[in-house]
GROMACS .gro file of C-alpha atoms in nm:
model
  496
    1MET     CA    1   7.065  -1.246  -2.596
    2LYS     CA    2   6.730  -1.368  -2.515
    3GLU     CA    3   6.545  -1.040  -2.609
    4SER     CA    4   6.719  -1.081  -2.940
    5VAL     CA    5   6.647  -1.444  -3.031
    6GLY     CA    6   6.311  -1.362  -2.962
    7GLN     CA    7   6.292  -1.058  -3.140
    8GLU     CA    8   6.399  -1.282  -3.430
    9PHE     CA    9   6.165  -1.549  -3.372
   10GLU     CA   10   5.896  -1.292  -3.390
   11GLN     CA   11   5.976  -1.151  -3.692
   12ARG     CA   12   6.022  -1.510  -3.908
   13LEU     CA   13   5.673  -1.564  -3.774
   14GLU     CA   14   5.582  -1.242  -3.946
   15ARG     CA   15   5.765  -1.353  -4.257
   16LEU     CA   16   5.611  -1.688  -4.213
   17LYS     CA   17   5.248  -1.514  -4.211
   18THR     CA   18   5.359  -1.336  -4.514
   19LEU     CA   19   5.438  -1.612  -4.708
   20LYS     CA   20   5.085  -1.804  -4.628
   21GLN     CA   21   4.924  -1.473  -4.733
   22LYS     CA   22   5.104  -1.482  -5.074
   23GLY     CA   23   4.941  -1.865  -5.116
   24ILE     CA   24   5.317  -2.040  -5.039
   25ASN     CA   25   5.326  -2.323  -4.887
   26PRO     CA   26   5.595  -2.297  -4.608
   27TYR     CA   27   5.651  -2.678  -4.540
   28PRO     CA   28   5.526  -2.873  -4.870
   29ASN     CA   29   5.678  -3.187  -4.960
   30ASP     CA   30   5.700  -3.227  -5.332
   31PHE     CA   31   6.039  -3.123  -5.395
   32LYS     CA   32   6.303  -3.401  -5.515
   33PRO     CA   33   6.690  -3.356  -5.527
   34GLU     CA   34   6.852  -3.467  -5.793
   35ALA     CA   35   7.135  -3.602  -5.634
   36SER     CA   36   7.353  -3.458  -5.310
   37CYS     CA   37   7.604  -3.147  -5.271
   38LEU     CA   38   7.901  -3.365  -5.267
   39SER     CA   39   7.799  -3.598  -5.587
   40TYR     CA   40   7.831  -3.247  -5.776
   41ILE     CA   41   8.116  -3.178  -5.577
   42GLU     CA   42   8.274  -3.455  -5.668
   43LYS     CA   43   8.178  -3.466  -6.030
   44PHE     CA   44   8.255  -3.164  -6.122
   45SER     CA   45   8.527  -3.032  -5.950
   46PRO     CA   46   8.776  -3.155  -6.161
   47LYS     CA   47   8.650  -2.909  -6.425
   48ASN     CA   48   8.816  -2.595  -6.446
   49LYS     CA   49   8.609  -2.252  -6.519
   50GLU     CA   50   8.635  -2.278  -6.954
   51GLU     CA   51   8.484  -2.655  -6.935
   52LEU     CA   52   8.216  -2.597  -6.707
   53GLU     CA   53   8.084  -2.298  -6.908
   54ALA     CA   54   8.095  -2.498  -7.174
   55LEU     CA   55   7.923  -2.789  -7.038
   56LYS     CA   56   7.654  -2.574  -6.835
   57PRO     CA   57   7.556  -2.886  -6.623
   58GLY     CA   58   7.238  -2.846  -6.401
   59ALA     CA   59   7.213  -2.974  -6.071
   60ILE     CA   60   6.891  -3.010  -5.842
   61ILE     CA   61   6.959  -3.007  -5.483
   62ALA     CA   62   6.804  -2.954  -5.122
   63GLY     CA   63   6.919  -2.851  -4.802
   64ARG     CA   64   6.963  -2.615  -4.514
   65VAL     CA   65   7.073  -2.242  -4.546
   66MET     CA   66   7.384  -2.213  -4.341
   67SER     CA   67   7.487  -1.846  -4.463
   68ARG     CA   68   7.414  -1.586  -4.732
   69ARG     CA   69   7.590  -1.259  -4.807
   70ASP     CA   70   7.350  -0.992  -5.019
   71PHE     CA   71   7.480  -0.768  -5.282
   72GLY     CA   72   7.213  -0.542  -5.346
   73LYS     CA   73   6.988  -0.799  -5.642
   74ALA     CA   74   7.214  -1.076  -5.597
   75SER     CA   75   7.337  -1.293  -5.303
   76PHE     CA   76   7.539  -1.568  -5.198
   77ALA     CA   77   7.445  -1.873  -5.007
   78HIS     CA   78   7.556  -2.157  -4.900
   79VAL     CA   79   7.311  -2.479  -4.853
   80GLN     CA   80   7.393  -2.800  -4.686
   81ASP     CA   81   7.277  -3.135  -4.707
   82ALA     CA   82   7.368  -3.445  -4.541
   83SER     CA   83   7.645  -3.477  -4.750
   84GLU     CA   84   7.788  -3.119  -4.773
   85ARG     CA   85   7.764  -2.752  -4.826
   86LEU     CA   86   7.744  -2.601  -5.154
   87GLN     CA   87   7.752  -2.213  -5.285
   88VAL     CA   88   7.469  -2.141  -5.429
   89TYR     CA   89   7.436  -1.797  -5.648
   90PHE     CA   90   7.128  -1.592  -5.628
   91LYS     CA   91   6.998  -1.295  -5.872
   92LYS     CA   92   6.702  -1.102  -5.948
   93ASP     CA   93   6.710  -1.144  -6.332
   94GLY     CA   94   6.800  -1.552  -6.294
   95LEU     CA   95   6.529  -1.625  -6.059
   96GLY     CA   96   6.249  -1.365  -6.176
   97ASP     CA   97   6.043  -1.147  -5.991
   98ASP     CA   98   5.874  -1.384  -5.769
   99GLY     CA   99   6.139  -1.589  -5.746
  100TRP     CA  100   6.402  -1.334  -5.602
  101ALA     CA  101   6.106  -1.188  -5.372
  102LEU     CA  102   6.098  -1.554  -5.220
  103TYR     CA  103   6.420  -1.571  -5.123
  104LYS     CA  104   6.453  -1.167  -4.971
  105GLU     CA  105   6.226  -1.404  -4.729
  106ILE     CA  106   6.423  -1.676  -4.703
  107ASP     CA  107   6.607  -1.711  -4.368
  108ILE     CA  108   6.916  -1.888  -4.255
  109GLY     CA  109   6.846  -2.241  -4.126
  110ASP     CA  110   6.505  -2.258  -4.390
  111PHE     CA  111   6.515  -2.554  -4.607
  112VAL     CA  112   6.515  -2.487  -4.991
  113GLY     CA  113   6.504  -2.664  -5.309
  114VAL     CA  114   6.680  -2.493  -5.594
  115SER     CA  115   6.789  -2.580  -5.947
  116GLY     CA  116   6.986  -2.392  -6.163
  117THR     CA  117   7.378  -2.417  -6.345
  118LEU     CA  118   7.716  -2.520  -6.212
  119PHE     CA  119   8.031  -2.257  -6.285
  120ARG     CA  120   8.289  -2.100  -6.120
  121THR     CA  121   8.343  -1.817  -5.955
  122LYS     CA  122   8.596  -1.507  -5.974
  123THR     CA  123   8.795  -1.693  -5.651
  124ASP     CA  124   8.744  -2.014  -5.812
  125GLU     CA  125   8.457  -2.165  -5.626
  126LEU     CA  126   8.260  -2.419  -5.792
  127THR     CA  127   7.890  -2.228  -5.741
  128LEU     CA  128   7.523  -2.306  -5.820
  129GLU     CA  129   7.408  -2.023  -5.991
  130ALA     CA  130   6.969  -2.055  -5.936
  131THR     CA  131   6.724  -1.997  -6.200
  132SER     CA  132   6.451  -2.170  -5.944
  133LEU     CA  133   6.406  -2.131  -5.590
  134LYS     CA  134   6.154  -2.356  -5.351
  135LEU     CA  135   6.070  -2.272  -5.009
  136LEU     CA  136   6.093  -2.637  -4.822
  137SER     CA  137   6.065  -2.573  -4.468
  138LYS     CA  138   6.061  -2.293  -4.277
  139GLY     CA  139   6.260  -2.245  -3.967
  140LEU     CA  140   6.178  -2.015  -3.689
  141ARG     CA  141   6.448  -2.017  -3.440
  142PRO     CA  142   6.782  -1.877  -3.551
  143LEU     CA  143   7.069  -2.090  -3.578
  144PRO     CA  144   7.353  -2.058  -3.322
  145GLU     CA  145   7.681  -1.815  -3.402
  146LYS     CA  146   7.892  -1.961  -3.172
  147TRP     CA  147   7.995  -2.287  -2.991
  148HIS     CA  148   8.210  -2.269  -2.760
  149GLY     CA  149   8.315  -2.263  -2.334
  150LEU     CA  150   8.164  -2.501  -2.106
  151LYS     CA  151   7.788  -2.373  -2.142
  152ASP     CA  152   7.768  -2.434  -2.502
  153VAL     CA  153   7.917  -2.747  -2.442
  154GLU     CA  154   7.643  -2.892  -2.245
  155SER     CA  155   7.423  -2.739  -2.522
  156ARG     CA  156   7.581  -2.937  -2.754
  157TYR     CA  157   7.457  -3.251  -2.551
  158ARG     CA  158   7.098  -3.120  -2.477
  159GLN     CA  159   7.023  -3.008  -2.847
  160ARG     CA  160   7.209  -3.242  -3.012
  161TYR     CA  161   7.015  -3.163  -3.378
  162LEU     CA  162   7.194  -2.801  -3.361
  163ASP     CA  163   7.535  -2.933  -3.285
  164LEU     CA  164   7.479  -3.186  -3.599
  165MET     CA  165   7.364  -2.892  -3.777
  166VAL     CA  166   7.642  -2.647  -3.700
  167ASN     CA  167   7.954  -2.878  -3.628
  168LYS     CA  168   8.099  -3.101  -3.928
  169ASP     CA  169   8.329  -3.294  -3.673
  170ALA     CA  170   8.021  -3.375  -3.449
  171ARG     CA  171   7.853  -3.558  -3.791
  172ASP     CA  172   8.175  -3.724  -3.861
  173VAL     CA  173   8.167  -3.858  -3.493
  174PHE     CA  174   7.862  -4.045  -3.527
  175LEU     CA  175   7.908  -4.123  -3.888
  176LYS     CA  176   8.221  -4.316  -3.816
  177ARG     CA  177   8.009  -4.472  -3.462
  178THR     CA  178   7.798  -4.652  -3.742
  179GLU     CA  179   8.115  -4.722  -3.974
  180ILE     CA  180   8.244  -4.867  -3.641
  181ILE     CA  181   7.917  -5.107  -3.583
  182ARG     CA  182   7.892  -5.203  -3.912
  183LEU     CA  183   8.265  -5.317  -3.913
  184VAL     CA  184   8.243  -5.528  -3.598
  185ARG     CA  185   7.931  -5.696  -3.726
  186GLU     CA  186   8.108  -5.794  -4.067
  187TYR     CA  187   8.451  -5.907  -3.891
  188LEU     CA  188   8.164  -6.174  -3.654
  189THR     CA  189   7.920  -6.303  -3.894
  190THR     CA  190   8.253  -6.335  -4.205
  191ARG     CA  191   8.375  -6.557  -3.883
  192GLY     CA  192   8.054  -6.795  -3.827
  193PHE     CA  193   7.880  -6.567  -3.547
  194ILE     CA  194   7.527  -6.547  -3.547
  195GLU     CA  195   7.337  -6.238  -3.398
  196ALA     CA  196   7.116  -6.293  -3.131
  197GLU     CA  197   6.857  -6.061  -2.972
  198THR     CA  198   6.819  -6.121  -2.597
  199PRO     CA  199   6.544  -5.940  -2.350
  200MET     CA  200   6.619  -5.605  -2.223
  201MET     CA  201   6.348  -5.679  -1.970
  202GLN     CA  202   6.461  -5.950  -1.687
  203PRO     CA  203   6.331  -6.103  -1.431
  204ILE     CA  204   6.679  -6.157  -1.249
  205PRO     CA  205   6.952  -5.896  -1.324
  206GLY     CA  206   7.283  -6.051  -1.429
  207GLY     CA  207   7.567  -6.103  -1.620
  208ALA     CA  208   7.756  -5.765  -1.448
  209ALA     CA  209   7.827  -5.620  -1.116
  210ALA     CA  210   7.584  -5.300  -1.162
  211LYS     CA  211   7.305  -5.172  -1.017
  212PRO     CA  212   6.977  -5.220  -1.227
  213PHE     CA  213   6.693  -5.008  -1.321
  214VAL     CA  214   6.358  -5.160  -1.170
  215THR     CA  215   6.013  -5.187  -1.359
  216HIS     CA  216   5.704  -5.328  -1.323
  217HIS     CA  217   5.469  -5.502  -1.578
  218ASN     CA  218   5.078  -5.507  -1.435
  219ALA     CA  219   4.951  -5.772  -1.674
  220LEU     CA  220   5.197  -6.028  -1.506
  221ASP     CA  221   5.207  -5.869  -1.161
  222MET     CA  222   5.555  -5.858  -1.151
  223ASP     CA  223   5.900  -5.640  -1.123
  224LEU     CA  224   6.101  -5.631  -1.433
  225TYR     CA  225   6.484  -5.500  -1.442
  226LEU     CA  226   6.642  -5.311  -1.732
  227ARG     CA  227   6.911  -5.536  -1.859
  228ILE     CA  228   7.284  -5.478  -1.692
  229ALA     CA  229   7.429  -5.741  -1.971
  230PRO     CA  230   7.355  -5.998  -2.202
  231GLU     CA  231   7.538  -6.240  -2.073
  232LEU     CA  232   7.316  -6.508  -1.910
  233TYR     CA  233   7.130  -6.554  -2.212
  234LEU     CA  234   7.354  -6.571  -2.468
  235LYS     CA  235   7.543  -6.889  -2.268
  236ARG     CA  236   7.190  -7.015  -2.267
  237LEU     CA  237   7.248  -7.015  -2.620
  238LEU     CA  238   7.517  -7.196  -2.561
  239VAL     CA  239   7.360  -7.444  -2.410
  240GLY     CA  240   7.119  -7.451  -2.678
  241GLY     CA  241   7.369  -7.532  -2.975
  242ILE     CA  242   7.442  -7.224  -3.107
  243GLU     CA  243   7.809  -7.165  -3.091
  244ARG     CA  244   7.938  -6.873  -3.197
  245VAL     CA  245   7.673  -6.612  -3.121
  246PHE     CA  246   7.748  -6.206  -3.020
  247GLU     CA  247   7.507  -5.927  -2.960
  248ILE     CA  248   7.559  -5.581  -3.000
  249ASN     CA  249   7.332  -5.430  -2.717
  250ARG     CA  250   7.198  -5.159  -2.500
  251ASN     CA  251   7.271  -5.241  -2.120
  252PHE     CA  252   7.147  -4.989  -1.850
  253ARG     CA  253   7.309  -4.964  -1.518
  254ASN     CA  254   7.216  -4.710  -1.237
  255GLU     CA  255   7.518  -4.580  -1.201
  256GLY     CA  256   7.721  -4.213  -1.211
  257VAL     CA  257   7.738  -4.011  -1.490
  258SER     CA  258   8.079  -3.891  -1.594
  259THR     CA  259   8.322  -3.857  -1.895
  260GLN     CA  260   8.351  -4.296  -1.899
  261HIS     CA  261   7.963  -4.389  -1.784
  262ASN     CA  262   7.616  -4.336  -1.937
  263PRO     CA  263   7.334  -4.481  -1.753
  264GLU     CA  264   7.229  -4.626  -2.071
  265PHE     CA  265   7.518  -4.778  -2.282
  266THR     CA  266   7.575  -4.986  -2.598
  267MET     CA  267   7.782  -5.283  -2.567
  268LEU     CA  268   7.942  -5.581  -2.800
  269GLU     CA  269   7.903  -5.959  -2.639
  270PHE     CA  270   8.014  -6.254  -2.823
  271TYR     CA  271   8.047  -6.591  -2.723
  272GLN     CA  272   8.241  -6.879  -2.904
  273ALA     CA  273   8.218  -7.268  -2.769
  274TYR     CA  274   8.562  -7.435  -2.776
  275ALA     CA  275   8.768  -7.138  -2.710
  276THR     CA  276   8.988  -6.999  -2.390
  277TYR     CA  277   9.043  -6.651  -2.306
  278GLU     CA  278   9.346  -6.666  -2.480
  279ASP     CA  279   9.151  -6.708  -2.808
  280MET     CA  280   8.959  -6.423  -2.716
  281MET     CA  281   9.267  -6.200  -2.719
  282ASP     CA  282   9.405  -6.279  -2.979
  283LEU     CA  283   9.037  -6.251  -3.134
  284THR     CA  284   9.009  -5.918  -3.031
  285GLU     CA  285   9.364  -5.715  -3.114
  286ASP     CA  286   9.318  -5.850  -3.466
  287MET     CA  287   8.958  -5.720  -3.495
  288ILE     CA  288   8.990  -5.390  -3.326
  289SER     CA  289   9.345  -5.358  -3.506
  290SER     CA  290   9.197  -5.434  -3.836
  291ILE     CA  291   8.858  -5.196  -3.758
  292ALA     CA  292   9.138  -4.945  -3.687
  293MET     CA  293   9.350  -5.009  -4.030
  294LYS     CA  294   8.980  -4.981  -4.223
  295LEU     CA  295   8.885  -4.676  -4.069
  296ASN     CA  296   9.158  -4.457  -4.017
  297GLY     CA  297   9.445  -4.640  -4.296
  298SER     CA  298   9.645  -4.679  -4.039
  299MET     CA  299   9.714  -4.916  -3.650
  300LYS     CA  300   9.849  -4.616  -3.504
  301ILE     CA  301   9.597  -4.362  -3.328
  302THR     CA  302   9.649  -4.037  -3.127
  303TYR     CA  303   9.396  -4.044  -2.825
  304GLN     CA  304   9.402  -3.662  -2.672
  305GLY     CA  305   9.796  -3.623  -2.727
  306THR     CA  306   9.908  -3.979  -2.760
  307GLU     CA  307   9.968  -4.194  -2.995
  308LEU     CA  308   9.858  -4.556  -2.963
  309ASP     CA  309   9.981  -4.843  -3.176
  310LEU     CA  310   9.776  -5.102  -3.250
  311THR     CA  311   9.969  -5.346  -3.382
  312PRO     CA  312   9.935  -5.671  -3.215
  313PRO     CA  313  10.039  -5.795  -3.037
  314TRP     CA  314   9.980  -5.670  -2.746
  315LYS     CA  315  10.117  -5.658  -2.403
  316ARG     CA  316   9.965  -5.922  -2.174
  317ILE     CA  317  10.041  -5.921  -1.772
  318THR     CA  318   9.858  -6.050  -1.505
  319VAL     CA  319   9.687  -5.863  -1.205
  320ASN     CA  320   9.941  -5.988  -0.959
  321ASP     CA  321  10.212  -5.906  -1.174
  322ALA     CA  322  10.080  -5.564  -1.245
  323ILE     CA  323  10.091  -5.502  -0.859
  324ARG     CA  324  10.423  -5.613  -0.838
  325GLU     CA  325  10.528  -5.421  -1.102
  326TYR     CA  326  10.376  -5.059  -0.994
  327ALA     CA  327  10.287  -5.086  -0.628
  328LYS     CA  328  10.585  -5.311  -0.535
  329PRO     CA  329  10.422  -5.423  -0.192
  330PRO     CA  330  10.573  -5.725   0.007
  331GLU     CA  331  10.506  -6.036  -0.157
  332ASP     CA  332  10.298  -6.198   0.157
  333VAL     CA  333   9.989  -5.955   0.050
  334PHE     CA  334   9.924  -6.206  -0.250
  335THR     CA  335   9.889  -6.482   0.011
  336ASP     CA  336   9.747  -6.312   0.315
  337ARG     CA  337   9.468  -6.137   0.339
  338ASP     CA  338   9.561  -5.896   0.664
  339LYS     CA  339   9.861  -5.827   0.502
  340ALA     CA  340   9.706  -5.736   0.168
  341PHE     CA  341   9.477  -5.501   0.381
  342ALA     CA  342   9.736  -5.334   0.555
  343PHE     CA  343   9.854  -5.277   0.244
  344LEU     CA  344   9.564  -5.134   0.096
  345LYS     CA  345   9.532  -4.913   0.398
  346THR     CA  346   9.831  -4.724   0.316
  347LEU     CA  347   9.636  -4.633  -0.039
  348VAL     CA  348   9.312  -4.593   0.062
  349LYS     CA  349   9.178  -4.496   0.461
  350ASP     CA  350   8.869  -4.544   0.413
  351ALA     CA  351   8.881  -4.895   0.270
  352LYS     CA  352   8.564  -5.125   0.339
  353LYS     CA  353   8.673  -5.351   0.654
  354ASP     CA  354   8.523  -5.669   0.478
  355LEU     CA  355   8.663  -5.680   0.162
  356SER     CA  356   8.817  -6.071   0.047
  357HIS     CA  357   9.140  -6.104  -0.027
  358GLY     CA  358   9.084  -6.096  -0.403
  359ALA     CA  359   8.894  -5.769  -0.376
  360ILE     CA  360   9.144  -5.610  -0.183
  361LEU     CA  361   9.387  -5.717  -0.431
  362LEU     CA  362   9.171  -5.554  -0.731
  363GLU     CA  363   9.168  -5.235  -0.525
  364ILE     CA  364   9.525  -5.222  -0.497
  365PHE     CA  365   9.554  -5.273  -0.895
  366GLU     CA  366   9.331  -5.037  -0.977
  367GLN     CA  367   9.471  -4.771  -0.732
  368THR     CA  368   9.820  -4.833  -0.858
  369ALA     CA  369   9.856  -5.021  -1.150
  370GLU     CA  370   9.556  -4.958  -1.416
  371GLY     CA  371   9.584  -4.607  -1.453
  372LYS     CA  372   9.940  -4.648  -1.601
  373PHE     CA  373   9.852  -4.846  -1.887
  374VAL     CA  374   9.844  -4.646  -2.216
  375GLN     CA  375   9.941  -4.880  -2.487
  376PRO     CA  376   9.670  -5.126  -2.514
  377THR     CA  377   9.718  -5.388  -2.246
  378PHE     CA  378   9.546  -5.742  -2.196
  379VAL     CA  379   9.567  -5.764  -1.797
  380THR     CA  380   9.466  -6.153  -1.688
  381LYS     CA  381   9.398  -6.390  -1.387
  382TYR     CA  382   9.198  -6.167  -1.230
  383PRO     CA  383   9.127  -6.319  -0.800
  384VAL     CA  384   8.798  -6.574  -0.771
  385GLU     CA  385   8.590  -6.357  -0.597
  386VAL     CA  386   8.566  -6.080  -0.798
  387SER     CA  387   8.471  -6.312  -1.109
  388PRO     CA  388   8.205  -6.479  -1.031
  389LEU     CA  389   8.132  -6.630  -1.413
  390SER     CA  390   8.444  -6.702  -1.496
  391ARG     CA  391   8.636  -7.057  -1.508
  392LYS     CA  392   8.878  -7.098  -1.257
  393ASN     CA  393   9.272  -7.101  -1.364
  394GLU     CA  394   9.369  -7.481  -1.385
  395LYS     CA  395   9.686  -7.436  -1.231
  396ASP     CA  396   9.609  -7.167  -0.953
  397PRO     CA  397   9.262  -7.159  -0.826
  398THR     CA  398   9.251  -6.825  -0.640
  399VAL     CA  399   9.258  -6.675  -0.984
  400VAL     CA  400   9.038  -6.683  -1.306
  401ASP     CA  401   9.086  -6.699  -1.664
  402ARG     CA  402   9.004  -6.405  -1.765
  403PHE     CA  403   9.112  -6.041  -1.922
  404GLU     CA  404   9.074  -5.692  -1.912
  405LEU     CA  405   9.175  -5.482  -2.247
  406ILE     CA  406   9.329  -5.162  -2.106
  407VAL     CA  407   9.381  -4.808  -2.287
  408CYS     CA  408   9.480  -4.520  -2.215
  409GLY     CA  409   9.412  -4.657  -1.840
  410ARG     CA  410   9.022  -4.753  -1.903
  411GLU     CA  411   8.864  -5.042  -1.969
  412ILE     CA  412   8.776  -5.137  -2.320
  413ALA     CA  413   8.667  -5.509  -2.261
  414ASN     CA  414   8.665  -5.799  -2.065
  415ALA     CA  415   8.594  -6.143  -2.115
  416PHE     CA  416   8.626  -6.496  -1.950
  417SER     CA  417   8.703  -6.878  -2.012
  418GLU     CA  418   8.345  -6.910  -1.915
  419LEU     CA  419   8.176  -7.122  -1.617
  420ASN     CA  420   8.015  -7.380  -1.698
  421ASP     CA  421   8.075  -7.598  -1.427
  422PRO     CA  422   7.691  -7.540  -1.255
  423VAL     CA  423   7.801  -7.728  -0.903
  424ASP     CA  424   8.088  -7.473  -0.872
  425GLN     CA  425   7.870  -7.176  -1.023
  426ARG     CA  426   7.626  -7.227  -0.773
  427GLU     CA  427   7.855  -7.218  -0.511
  428ARG     CA  428   8.001  -6.846  -0.663
  429PHE     CA  429   7.620  -6.724  -0.651
  430GLU     CA  430   7.587  -6.852  -0.308
  431ALA     CA  431   7.847  -6.638  -0.199
  432GLN     CA  432   7.731  -6.354  -0.386
  433ALA     CA  433   7.366  -6.383  -0.237
  434LYS     CA  434   7.574  -6.329   0.111
  435GLU     CA  435   7.711  -6.016   0.022
  436ARG     CA  436   7.435  -5.885  -0.115
  437GLU     CA  437   7.281  -5.970   0.197
  438GLY     CA  438   7.574  -5.769   0.360
  439GLY     CA  439   7.430  -5.432   0.169
  440ASP     CA  440   7.632  -5.495  -0.201
  441GLU     CA  441   7.341  -5.399  -0.436
  442GLU     CA  442   7.593  -5.473  -0.776
  443ALA     CA  443   7.640  -5.850  -0.636
  444GLN     CA  444   7.496  -6.125  -0.908
  445PRO     CA  445   7.171  -6.239  -0.744
  446MET     CA  446   7.106  -6.623  -0.755
  447ASP     CA  447   6.936  -6.709  -1.086
  448GLU     CA  448   6.797  -7.055  -1.044
  449ASP     CA  449   6.680  -7.061  -1.450
  450PHE     CA  450   7.029  -7.011  -1.552
  451LEU     CA  451   7.210  -7.269  -1.377
  452ARG     CA  452   6.940  -7.531  -1.472
  453ALA     CA  453   7.035  -7.456  -1.819
  454LEU     CA  454   7.442  -7.539  -1.702
  455GLU     CA  455   7.310  -7.830  -1.559
  456TYR     CA  456   7.194  -7.969  -1.904
  457GLY     CA  457   7.532  -7.871  -2.034
  458MET     CA  458   7.704  -7.573  -2.198
  459PRO     CA  459   8.035  -7.652  -2.372
  460PRO     CA  460   8.368  -7.488  -2.287
  461ALA     CA  461   8.338  -7.158  -2.446
  462GLY     CA  462   8.535  -6.856  -2.445
  463GLY     CA  463   8.326  -6.505  -2.435
  464GLU     CA  464   8.378  -6.138  -2.413
  465GLY     CA  465   8.201  -5.801  -2.369
  466ILE     CA  466   8.356  -5.455  -2.504
  467GLY     CA  467   8.223  -5.132  -2.429
  468ILE     CA  468   8.125  -4.999  -2.818
  469ASP     CA  469   8.134  -4.632  -2.647
  470ARG     CA  470   8.451  -4.645  -2.504
  471LEU     CA  471   8.545  -4.796  -2.817
  472VAL     CA  472   8.434  -4.525  -3.051
  473MET     CA  473   8.569  -4.240  -2.810
  474LEU     CA  474   8.947  -4.426  -2.851
  475LEU     CA  475   8.929  -4.447  -3.271
  476THR     CA  476   8.749  -4.075  -3.314
  477ASP     CA  477   8.982  -3.950  -3.067
  478SER     CA  478   8.658  -3.831  -2.832
  479PRO     CA  479   8.767  -3.680  -2.514
  480SER     CA  480   8.419  -3.809  -2.322
  481ILE     CA  481   8.150  -4.062  -2.390
  482ARG     CA  482   7.901  -3.781  -2.428
  483ASP     CA  483   8.101  -3.717  -2.745
  484VAL     CA  484   7.990  -4.051  -2.911
  485ILE     CA  485   7.652  -4.108  -2.773
  486LEU     CA  486   7.397  -3.915  -2.971
  487PHE     CA  487   7.147  -3.796  -2.653
  488PRO     CA  488   7.321  -3.900  -2.325
  489HIS     CA  489   7.148  -3.854  -1.990
  490LEU     CA  490   7.186  -3.514  -1.832
  491ARG     CA  491   7.048  -3.339  -1.523
  492HIS     CA  492   6.713  -3.134  -1.574
  493GLU     CA  493   6.784  -2.811  -1.761
  494THR     CA  494   6.843  -2.497  -1.549
  495LYS     CA  495   6.608  -2.215  -1.606
  496GLU     CA  496   6.797  -1.894  -1.565
   0.00000   0.00000   0.00000
């Protein structure tokens, strides 16, 4: 295979030399298409053969040659632009000697500009009969013929340009991704949210439990961290008087790579003054269900063979009730740390001994219940120990006013009634600092400037983060996060 690719590469190089020797520029930039292929198809598809013969509509297109079938002094090819493919009919009589000679030098993968007249073939396919041809860009590598199997899946991710070129489904996913982000932005801005931009390099990484990437700024002679979340900066804006704020941002977490995780990912975070986590639930189910309706025409979607109903209201259940329903432990696990750890050991033999009671309960939940929630479910009231930025529940201070949105067993969103008590926040940071000292690299570090901001007063607020990549996976029926990120991170390519 490698040898044949090499041979064709050399043959195309020879054709490139031949074109230059004939005085033909193989890479000009002076051709303007009149309209897209799709616009011609939409405008003239309703016309039958006789109507097109009477109209003789002209068309000027540009795109990549994706196929060709030669028949002596005539040939059919498909030219593809960003919108669609259109069949083109080339013949020597229509192009003239020079034009036909140029066409014979054209390879699949070349960009061309074509002018001509639209008609219907005997098989009734709308086709452009070429009267002029211009080479716009000579391709030297042959296009892939087939994309299947594990090796080729990896090639799709490494060479996304080829995937987009030959795989219409891949192009559609990324077009839908763009539309989803546009709809998210539209939903929030029409409700009075202000879009902000916060630092991507931060002196203290905060707002999430994650290991950051570190770099060094030479002029300032200080280490900086790629942000793991924009949360603490967006909350500073609440302090500053911006009562509704959001950011669609890139986050970076030095964690493993999987079908659900990429070290660099897109997150929506938004905060609303005088709102609670319950208000965030209402907003979330309304936003996501309305986006699904606009995108797919229905609130019922299929994800990997499972039908999901996004019609509000969605199920709501507490962490403890989920544990009761799916793990069925003795009731004293909720009040006795040692009893909870003993129960966890029946699920995870090598469970860490130094876990807090809340962390143990969360681990039990994740082991037994989290994966059971297929239809959209708000899981609420997380243990206070695992939620350092959340407001304590006033009736039960062992839990916080927080939810995670779980769909198909995976987290899509995470939200709180935000903690705005600076004394309580300092105590939580101090507890997290002890966990860092004990070796937890994901524990929240102390951020004195954020505490100073809180000490000036932050209004009561609800806040939320939604993983855009996972949301796009859900709404485009994509099994892997790599299918919805244009250039996912991969290990170094192995040379065969």
